[in-house]
Amino acid sequence: MTLKTVSLVIPFFNEGQGVAPFFQRLMQTCHKLKARYAFQMVCINDGSTDATLDELVKARQTLMGFLADDNASEITITIIDFSRNFGKEAALTAGIDHATGDAVIPMDADLQHPPELLPVLLEKWEEGYEVVLAQRTSRHTDHFAQKFAARLFYKLHQKISQIHMPADVGDFRLMDRRVVNAVKQLRENNRFMKGIFAWVGFKSVLVPFEVEARSTGHSSFNVWKLWNLALDGITSFSTVPLRVWTYLGGLVSLTAFLYASYIFVRTLVYGVDTPGYASLMIAILFLGGVQLIGIGVLGEYLGRVYSEVKARPAYIIRQIIS
Ligand code: UDP
Ligand code: MG
């Protein structure tokens, strides 16, 4: 009997300290599942500046030695080494491109996504679901502003985009081969993976999990990076921010017309009255601001069109160790 293969896609960016504990814990789970599944681990070194690559190579060697003694398990580790840091979305893309399993599971390298959830994801997959989404039950690892921003983002995204992205679902999920093949067809440059995963559809189910604190180190997503990720998320899946200006412009024009008519009649009846500095300034400044925002939104989309037109690859690989 040939085992079904499960590919784990794990992006590593400056996780040197975390590599050994990660594999230690992951292997415990894989060991329990070895009778039923073969595992392919696709580790992406996303241009780390610390010892992540060395640690990955070391972990791979240790594991290979261990597996040689234990010929019951089928586990392989592939290391994809990027030429520089391309970001998590690019790392996930590379991992998915190189994953060959019947199911693919992207997960973080910092143990925030507990490996112990893998059996639950696989169980749902066996029940026939093509996508099994891990949904975090709480955001206790986030501070207040982060929670608020996340809630706002998911609400807004659901309102103005055609795809449905369930709240508090990240990249941690299981995807059937059919889903992965669909995802691979989306070659856009602005890669908001959560959105891409949701866009392809398929039969999905939610599984709750408790997010853990980072094993070591600190998150590489600061407020500015998260803001830009959110912008990518919105602009990649909605044109509402572009189109809203038509309606806003219409509304402002209508208001202006009504006010103009009023001033016109008032001037005819009561004659000219000179004061009006305040109202003029307010109108000029307000409309100037509104127009700049409109141009800014155009710029957001134009910039993304520019990067799509250049069609550069999402990542460059220095070497693959497998
Ligand atoms: N990551 C990556 N490239 C980056 C930033 C992060 O591959 O440029 C990886 C990182 O190593 C981790 C995962 O993406 O495995 C999530 O990153 P992090 O824990 O910093 O983000 P958070 O959990 O705070 O969202
Ligand atoms: Mg993390």
GROMACS .gro file of C-alpha atoms and ligand atoms in nm:
model
  348
    1MET     CA    1   0.000   0.000   0.000
    2THR     CA    2   0.141   0.339  -0.090
    3LEU     CA    3   0.097   0.607   0.169
    4LYS     CA    4  -0.062   0.941   0.095
    5THR     CA    5   0.196   1.216   0.100
    6VAL     CA    6   0.146   1.530   0.303
    7SER     CA    7   0.363   1.831   0.217
    8LEU     CA    8   0.439   2.083   0.489
    9VAL     CA    9   0.543   2.424   0.362
   10ILE     CA   10   0.742   2.614   0.622
   11PRO     CA   11   0.892   2.961   0.563
   12PHE     CA   12   1.196   3.051   0.774
   13PHE     CA   13   1.321   3.407   0.815
   14ASN     CA   14   1.586   3.454   1.083
   15GLU     CA   15   1.455   3.163   1.290
   16GLY     CA   16   1.801   3.016   1.368
   17GLN     CA   17   1.723   2.960   1.737
   18GLY     CA   18   1.388   2.808   1.655
   19VAL     CA   19   1.482   2.547   1.394
   20ALA     CA   20   1.585   2.267   1.633
   21PRO     CA   21   1.285   2.300   1.873
   22PHE     CA   22   1.052   2.324   1.574
   23PHE     CA   23   1.167   1.998   1.418
   24GLN     CA   24   1.181   1.828   1.754
   25ARG     CA   25   0.813   1.897   1.817
   26LEU     CA   26   0.703   1.843   1.458
   27MET     CA   27   0.874   1.503   1.444
   28GLN     CA   28   0.682   1.380   1.745
   29THR     CA   29   0.357   1.435   1.558
   30CYS     CA   30   0.490   1.298   1.229
   31HIS     CA   31   0.616   0.992   1.411
   32LYS     CA   32   0.266   0.918   1.540
   33LEU     CA   33   0.125   0.948   1.188
   34LYS     CA   34   0.397   0.758   1.005
   35ALA     CA   35   0.189   0.445   0.956
   36ARG     CA   36  -0.065   0.638   0.752
   37TYR     CA   37   0.120   0.920   0.580
   38ALA     CA   38   0.449   1.003   0.418
   39PHE     CA   39   0.573   1.356   0.482
   40GLN     CA   40   0.753   1.600   0.259
   41MET     CA   41   0.884   1.905   0.438
   42VAL     CA   42   0.953   2.202   0.217
   43CYS     CA   43   1.154   2.455   0.416
   44ILE     CA   44   1.215   2.793   0.261
   45ASN     CA   45   1.507   2.999   0.385
   46ASP     CA   46   1.377   3.346   0.300
   47GLY     CA   47   1.712   3.528   0.290
   48SER     CA   48   1.785   3.489   0.659
   49THR     CA   49   2.085   3.683   0.787
   50ASP     CA   50   2.143   3.455   1.084
   51ALA     CA   51   2.233   3.085   1.105
   52THR     CA   52   1.893   2.962   0.983
   53LEU     CA   53   2.032   2.790   0.672
   54ASP     CA   54   2.307   2.610   0.865
   55GLU     CA   55   2.053   2.504   1.125
   56LEU     CA   56   1.820   2.374   0.855
   57VAL     CA   57   2.098   2.174   0.691
   58LYS     CA   58   2.198   2.038   1.030
   59ALA     CA   59   1.840   1.944   1.118
   60ARG     CA   60   1.806   1.774   0.781
   61GLN     CA   61   2.120   1.568   0.834
   62THR     CA   62   2.015   1.466   1.185
   63LEU     CA   63   1.678   1.363   1.055
   64MET     CA   64   1.819   1.168   0.763
   65GLY     CA   65   2.045   0.977   1.001
   66PHE     CA   66   1.755   0.909   1.231
   67LEU     CA   67   1.534   0.793   0.945
   68ALA     CA   68   1.800   0.556   0.812
   69ASP     CA   69   1.768   0.363   1.141
   70ASP     CA   70   1.391   0.378   1.136
   71ASN     CA   71   1.302   0.253   0.790
   72ALA     CA   72   0.932   0.258   0.871
   73SER     CA   73   0.898   0.633   0.815
   74GLU     CA   74   0.894   0.810   0.488
   75ILE     CA   75   0.994   1.167   0.554
   76THR     CA   76   1.189   1.396   0.324
   77ILE     CA   77   1.317   1.747   0.381
   78THR     CA   78   1.375   1.987   0.097
   79ILE     CA   79   1.544   2.319   0.166
   80ILE     CA   80   1.478   2.602  -0.077
   81ASP     CA   81   1.733   2.876  -0.027
   82PHE     CA   82   1.629   3.219  -0.159
   83SER     CA   83   1.886   3.462  -0.298
   84ARG     CA   84   1.752   3.731  -0.061
   85ASN     CA   85   1.449   3.807   0.157
   86PHE     CA   86   1.139   3.804  -0.064
   87GLY     CA   87   0.880   3.799   0.215
   88LYS     CA   88   0.652   3.536   0.358
   89GLU     CA   89   0.405   3.542   0.069
   90ALA     CA   90   0.683   3.466  -0.182
   91ALA     CA   91   0.822   3.195   0.045
   92LEU     CA   92   0.482   3.027   0.065
   93THR     CA   93   0.450   3.053  -0.314
   94ALA     CA   94   0.786   2.882  -0.365
   95GLY     CA   95   0.695   2.611  -0.115
   96ILE     CA   96   0.364   2.541  -0.283
   97ASP     CA   97   0.532   2.534  -0.625
   98HIS     CA   98   0.773   2.265  -0.501
   99ALA     CA   99   0.531   2.064  -0.288
  100THR     CA  100   0.429   1.735  -0.448
  101GLY     CA  101   0.203   1.592  -0.177
  102ASP     CA  102  -0.161   1.485  -0.201
  103ALA     CA  103  -0.226   1.752   0.060
  104VAL     CA  104  -0.028   2.067   0.136
  105ILE     CA  105  -0.015   2.242   0.473
  106PRO     CA  106   0.161   2.578   0.511
  107MET     CA  107   0.267   2.646   0.868
  108ASP     CA  108   0.485   2.896   1.055
  109ALA     CA  109   0.830   2.800   1.179
  110ASP     CA  110   0.793   2.970   1.518
  111LEU     CA  111   0.562   2.703   1.665
  112GLN     CA  112   0.272   2.948   1.679
  113HIS     CA  113   0.091   2.692   1.466
  114PRO     CA  114   0.100   2.379   1.687
  115PRO     CA  115   0.202   2.062   1.498
  116GLU     CA  116  -0.035   1.871   1.727
  117LEU     CA  117  -0.320   2.007   1.513
  118LEU     CA  118  -0.200   1.816   1.205
  119PRO     CA  119  -0.393   1.495   1.290
  120VAL     CA  120  -0.714   1.699   1.324
  121LEU     CA  121  -0.659   1.866   0.986
  122LEU     CA  122  -0.587   1.530   0.824
  123GLU     CA  123  -0.895   1.374   0.979
  124LYS     CA  124  -1.120   1.640   0.825
  125TRP     CA  125  -0.943   1.593   0.493
  126GLU     CA  126  -1.016   1.220   0.506
  127GLU     CA  127  -1.381   1.309   0.568
  128GLY     CA  128  -1.381   1.468   0.225
  129TYR     CA  129  -1.312   1.837   0.283
  130GLU     CA  130  -1.078   1.986   0.027
  131VAL     CA  131  -0.974   2.278   0.248
  132VAL     CA  132  -0.939   2.254   0.624
  133LEU     CA  133  -0.890   2.596   0.782
  134ALA     CA  134  -0.730   2.639   1.120
  135GLN     CA  135  -0.909   2.925   1.293
  136ARG     CA  136  -0.750   3.085   1.597
  137THR     CA  137  -0.987   3.091   1.893
  138SER     CA  138  -0.829   3.391   2.058
  139ARG     CA  139  -0.585   3.666   1.984
  140HIS     CA  140  -0.432   3.667   2.330
  141THR     CA  141  -0.084   3.696   2.180
  142ASP     CA  142  -0.184   4.024   2.011
  143HIS     CA  143  -0.218   4.357   2.185
  144PHE     CA  144  -0.535   4.568   2.178
  145ALA     CA  145  -0.459   4.778   1.869
  146GLN     CA  146  -0.365   4.467   1.671
  147LYS     CA  147  -0.691   4.295   1.764
  148PHE     CA  148  -0.892   4.601   1.668
  149ALA     CA  149  -0.711   4.642   1.336
  150ALA     CA  150  -0.753   4.275   1.251
  151ARG     CA  151  -1.125   4.288   1.319
  152LEU     CA  152  -1.164   4.603   1.111
  153PHE     CA  153  -0.966   4.450   0.825
  154TYR     CA  154  -1.170   4.130   0.806
  155LYS     CA  155  -1.498   4.325   0.831
  156LEU     CA  156  -1.398   4.566   0.554
  157HIS     CA  157  -1.261   4.289   0.335
  158GLN     CA  158  -1.581   4.092   0.365
  159LYS     CA  159  -1.786   4.399   0.272
  160ILE     CA  160  -1.598   4.511  -0.036
  161SER     CA  161  -1.446   4.199  -0.191
  162GLN     CA  162  -1.616   3.914  -0.370
  163ILE     CA  163  -1.426   3.644  -0.186
  164HIS     CA  164  -1.515   3.526   0.161
  165MET     CA  165  -1.220   3.522   0.400
  166PRO     CA  166  -1.334   3.389   0.739
  167ALA     CA  167  -1.207   3.602   1.029
  168ASP     CA  168  -0.900   3.486   1.222
  169VAL     CA  169  -0.797   3.232   0.961
  170GLY     CA  170  -0.436   3.265   0.854
  171ASP     CA  171  -0.212   3.065   0.625
  172PHE     CA  172  -0.227   2.759   0.852
  173ARG     CA  173  -0.459   2.523   0.666
  174LEU     CA  174  -0.471   2.197   0.475
  175MET     CA  175  -0.528   2.204   0.101
  176ASP     CA  176  -0.607   1.907  -0.117
  177ARG     CA  177  -0.397   1.857  -0.434
  178ARG     CA  178  -0.689   1.988  -0.644
  179VAL     CA  179  -0.689   2.312  -0.447
  180VAL     CA  180  -0.311   2.344  -0.472
  181ASN     CA  181  -0.323   2.299  -0.850
  182ALA     CA  182  -0.582   2.576  -0.867
  183VAL     CA  183  -0.372   2.804  -0.644
  184LYS     CA  184  -0.071   2.746  -0.870
  185GLN     CA  185  -0.262   2.891  -1.165
  186LEU     CA  186  -0.277   3.232  -0.998
  187ARG     CA  187   0.056   3.382  -1.098
  188GLU     CA  188  -0.009   3.742  -0.994
  189ASN     CA  189   0.277   3.945  -0.856
  190ASN     CA  190   0.095   4.097  -0.561
  191ARG     CA  191   0.065   3.779  -0.368
  192PHE     CA  192  -0.178   3.801  -0.080
  193MET     CA  193  -0.182   3.429  -0.012
  194LYS     CA  194  -0.479   3.423   0.227
  195GLY     CA  195  -0.686   3.589  -0.045
  196ILE     CA  196  -0.552   3.363  -0.320
  197PHE     CA  197  -0.634   3.057  -0.109
  198ALA     CA  198  -0.988   3.185  -0.052
  199TRP     CA  199  -1.039   3.291  -0.414
  200VAL     CA  200  -1.007   2.938  -0.554
  201GLY     CA  201  -1.302   2.816  -0.347
  202PHE     CA  202  -1.360   2.441  -0.285
  203LYS     CA  203  -1.533   2.266   0.002
  204SER     CA  204  -1.396   2.392   0.330
  205VAL     CA  205  -1.437   2.345   0.702
  206LEU     CA  206  -1.309   2.535   1.006
  207VAL     CA  207  -1.110   2.379   1.286
  208PRO     CA  208  -1.040   2.587   1.600
  209PHE     CA  209  -0.693   2.610   1.748
  210GLU     CA  210  -0.520   2.803   2.022
  211VAL     CA  211  -0.240   3.021   1.889
  212GLU     CA  212   0.078   2.984   2.092
  213ALA     CA  213   0.342   3.236   2.185
  214ARG     CA  214   0.647   3.247   1.960
  215SER     CA  215   0.906   2.981   2.054
  216THR     CA  216   1.203   3.219   2.025
  217GLY     CA  217   1.288   3.553   1.864
  218HIS     CA  218   1.028   3.809   1.771
  219SER     CA  219   0.773   3.863   1.494
  220SER     CA  220   0.908   4.018   1.175
  221PHE     CA  221   0.577   4.189   1.103
  222ASN     CA  222   0.570   4.543   1.239
  223VAL     CA  223   0.276   4.782   1.205
  224TRP     CA  224   0.398   4.922   0.872
  225LYS     CA  225   0.445   4.575   0.717
  226LEU     CA  226   0.099   4.469   0.839
  227TRP     CA  227  -0.056   4.788   0.698
  228ASN     CA  228   0.100   4.717   0.359
  229LEU     CA  229  -0.014   4.355   0.373
  230ALA     CA  230  -0.368   4.480   0.446
  231LEU     CA  231  -0.348   4.719   0.147
  232ASP     CA  232  -0.236   4.429  -0.073
  233GLY     CA  233  -0.524   4.224   0.062
  234ILE     CA  234  -0.781   4.489  -0.023
  235THR     CA  235  -0.647   4.604  -0.359
  236SER     CA  236  -0.583   4.249  -0.483
  237PHE     CA  237  -0.941   4.144  -0.433
  238SER     CA  238  -1.157   4.455  -0.467
  239THR     CA  239  -1.192   4.751  -0.700
  240VAL     CA  240  -1.441   4.924  -0.469
  241PRO     CA  241  -1.181   5.178  -0.347
  242LEU     CA  242  -1.134   5.285  -0.711
  243ARG     CA  243  -1.498   5.301  -0.803
  244VAL     CA  244  -1.618   5.474  -0.488
  245TRP     CA  245  -1.474   5.802  -0.622
  246THR     CA  246  -1.734   5.815  -0.898
  247TYR     CA  247  -2.010   5.818  -0.641
  248LEU     CA  248  -1.828   6.044  -0.399
  249GLY     CA  249  -1.757   6.286  -0.685
  250GLY     CA  250  -2.122   6.274  -0.786
  251LEU     CA  251  -2.233   6.349  -0.432
  252VAL     CA  252  -1.990   6.639  -0.392
  253SER     CA  253  -2.091   6.782  -0.733
  254LEU     CA  254  -2.460   6.760  -0.643
  255THR     CA  255  -2.402   6.932  -0.311
  256ALA     CA  256  -2.194   7.198  -0.483
  257PHE     CA  257  -2.468   7.255  -0.742
  258LEU     CA  258  -2.736   7.294  -0.475
  259TYR     CA  259  -2.520   7.531  -0.274
  260ALA     CA  260  -2.429   7.728  -0.588
  261SER     CA  261  -2.798   7.769  -0.674
  262TYR     CA  262  -2.863   7.894  -0.323
  263ILE     CA  263  -2.577   8.147  -0.337
  264PHE     CA  264  -2.687   8.258  -0.683
  265VAL     CA  265  -3.044   8.328  -0.574
  266ARG     CA  266  -2.933   8.488  -0.250
  267THR     CA  267  -2.697   8.720  -0.435
  268LEU     CA  268  -2.976   8.822  -0.675
  269VAL     CA  269  -3.213   8.896  -0.389
  270TYR     CA  270  -2.983   9.045  -0.125
  271GLY     CA  271  -2.690   9.161  -0.337
  272VAL     CA  272  -2.321   9.089  -0.287
  273ASP     CA  273  -2.187   9.037   0.061
  274THR     CA  274  -1.808   9.014   0.074
  275PRO     CA  275  -1.726   8.806   0.385
  276GLY     CA  276  -1.673   8.441   0.305
  277TYR     CA  277  -1.309   8.374   0.380
  278ALA     CA  278  -1.389   8.090   0.619
  279SER     CA  279  -1.629   7.905   0.391
  280LEU     CA  280  -1.394   7.948   0.092
  281MET     CA  281  -1.096   7.813   0.283
  282ILE     CA  282  -1.294   7.520   0.415
  283ALA     CA  283  -1.422   7.427   0.070
  284ILE     CA  284  -1.076   7.458  -0.092
  285LEU     CA  285  -0.894   7.263   0.178
  286PHE     CA  286  -1.159   6.996   0.209
  287LEU     CA  287  -1.190   6.935  -0.164
  288GLY     CA  288  -0.811   6.949  -0.204
  289GLY     CA  289  -0.779   6.678   0.058
  290VAL     CA  290  -1.050   6.465  -0.096
  291GLN     CA  291  -0.888   6.491  -0.438
  292LEU     CA  292  -0.547   6.394  -0.303
  293ILE     CA  293  -0.693   6.087  -0.135
  294GLY     CA  294  -0.856   5.995  -0.467
  295ILE     CA  295  -0.526   6.032  -0.649
  296GLY     CA  296  -0.354   5.831  -0.376
  297VAL     CA  297  -0.596   5.544  -0.425
  298LEU     CA  298  -0.536   5.560  -0.801
  299GLY     CA  299  -0.164   5.546  -0.724
  300GLU     CA  300  -0.207   5.234  -0.510
  301TYR     CA  301  -0.368   5.052  -0.798
  302LEU     CA  302  -0.141   5.198  -1.066
  303GLY     CA  303   0.166   5.087  -0.870
  304ARG     CA  304   0.030   4.735  -0.856
  305VAL     CA  305  -0.056   4.737  -1.226
  306TYR     CA  306   0.304   4.846  -1.289
  307SER     CA  307   0.446   4.556  -1.091
  308GLU     CA  308   0.210   4.310  -1.262
  309VAL     CA  309   0.310   4.439  -1.607
  310LYS     CA  310   0.679   4.392  -1.530
  311ALA     CA  311   0.589   4.032  -1.444
  312ARG     CA  312   0.903   3.967  -1.244
  313PRO     CA  313   0.923   3.627  -1.076
  314ALA     CA  314   0.791   3.622  -0.719
  315TYR     CA  315   1.121   3.480  -0.588
  316ILE     CA  316   1.473   3.378  -0.693
  317ILE     CA  317   1.626   3.055  -0.564
  318ARG     CA  318   1.998   3.028  -0.494
  319GLN     CA  319   1.996   2.652  -0.434
  320ILE     CA  320   1.768   2.363  -0.353
  321ILE     CA  321   1.895   2.107  -0.105
  322SER     CA  322   1.701   1.784  -0.127
  323UDP     N1  323   0.866   3.488   0.745
  323UDP     C1  324   0.927   3.475   0.620
  323UDP     N2  325   0.971   3.589   0.557
  323UDP     C2  326   0.956   3.714   0.611
  323UDP     C3  327   0.891   3.724   0.736
  323UDP     C4  328   0.847   3.610   0.801
  323UDP     O1  329   0.942   3.365   0.568
  323UDP     O2  330   0.998   3.810   0.548
  323UDP     C5  331   0.820   3.364   0.815
  323UDP     C6  332   0.868   3.349   0.959
  323UDP     O3  333   0.994   3.285   0.964
  323UDP     C7  334   0.759   3.264   1.020
  323UDP     C8  335   0.634   3.309   0.945
  323UDP     O4  336   0.680   3.371   0.825
  323UDP     O5  337   0.779   3.125   0.995
  323UDP     C9  338   0.551   3.408   1.028
  323UDP     O6  339   0.630   3.517   1.063
  323UDP     P1  340   0.619   3.589   1.203
  323UDP     O7  341   0.613   3.490   1.313
  323UDP     O8  342   0.729   3.690   1.209
  323UDP     O9  343   0.481   3.664   1.189
  323UDP     P2  344   0.354   3.664   1.286
  323UDP    O10  345   0.342   3.525   1.343
  323UDP    O11  346   0.380   3.767   1.388
  323UDP    O12  347   0.241   3.697   1.195
  324MG      MG  348   0.475   3.409   1.427
   0.00000   0.00000   0.00000
